[in-house]
Amino acid sequence: MEATLVIFSGGQDSTTCLLQAIAERGAENIHTVTFAYGQRHKLEVELAEGLAKELGVASHKTIAVDWYKDITHNALMDTVTPIGRTAGATCPNTFVDGRNALFLLTAAIYAKGLGIHDLTIGVSEADYSGYPDCREAFVKSMEQTLRLAMDWPFRVLAPLQHLTKAQEWALADRLGRLDFVRTRTLTCYEGIPGDGCGTCPACKLRAAGLAEYLGSRGRA
Ligand code: ZN
């Protein structure tokens, strides 16, 4: 079975990707990488490391990109800016310029060293707030760029690309991991795992998707 390197933050999306990859390929073929880039909550990095270990992946690596916050500003990395949407902006101020490009490039360099072709990333354009690097066009373009950059047959897999949050919960449920994703992952901007603070935009999006999925399951 071909190995894959999963870009893993410990949030709902990347955890669902990781669980699906483990189900399809076996944990022994799964490697994870977590980026420590000056998140508001260092807990996120520790949580990701703990989950990766618990799920028995073949290897886990945390890569520090702690210089990132020195060259760009956004509400996800600095500790004073309130999270929200600046008037007239096309996406919320939690958008981190270049993040998925940086993560994919760095992960690809690491993957090639491990002899791995596949990179798995939990981006989705369905429910997101206009983040440009969650669009399929970006993912396809990045795959081509990485192949050209390193002369290596990378594949960038984004299995959540066209899933809504409700469909993501359905996927976790099909994997038998709904409760795991619900209680163990961290999506909340306030750094509270599981159902989180309940009031930040990330918690609201997550809860709305879960309610929609549970509602549809109840009707089925
Ligand atoms: Zn929250």
CSV table of N, CA and C in Angstrom, one decimal, residues 166 211-220:
chain,number,residue,atom,x,y,z
A,166,ALA,N,-21.6,19.2,7.1
A,166,ALA,CA,-22.5,18.1,7.5
A,166,ALA,C,-22.0,16.8,6.8
A,211,ALA,N,-25.3,19.6,13.6
A,211,ALA,CA,-26.8,19.6,13.8
A,211,ALA,C,-27.5,19.2,12.5
A,212,GLU,N,-26.9,19.7,11.4
A,212,GLU,CA,-27.5,19.3,10.1
A,212,GLU,C,-27.4,17.8,9.8
A,213,TYR,N,-26.2,17.3,10.1
A,213,TYR,CA,-26.0,15.9,9.8
A,213,TYR,C,-26.8,15.0,10.8
A,214,LEU,N,-26.8,15.3,12.1
A,214,LEU,CA,-27.6,14.5,13.0
A,214,LEU,C,-29.1,14.6,12.7
A,215,GLY,N,-29.5,15.8,12.2
A,215,GLY,CA,-30.9,16.0,11.8
A,215,GLY,C,-31.3,15.1,10.6
A,216,SER,N,-30.4,15.0,9.7
A,216,SER,CA,-30.6,14.2,8.5
A,216,SER,C,-30.6,12.7,8.8
A,217,ARG,N,-29.7,12.4,9.8
A,217,ARG,CA,-29.6,11.0,10.2
A,217,ARG,C,-30.9,10.6,10.9
A,218,GLY,N,-31.4,11.5,11.7
A,218,GLY,CA,-32.6,11.3,12.5
A,218,GLY,C,-33.8,11.0,11.5
A,219,ARG,N,-33.8,11.8,10.4
A,219,ARG,CA,-34.9,11.6,9.5
A,219,ARG,C,-34.8,10.4,8.6
A,220,ALA,N,-33.6,9.9,8.5
A,220,ALA,CA,-33.4,8.7,7.6
A,220,ALA,C,-34.0,7.5,8.1
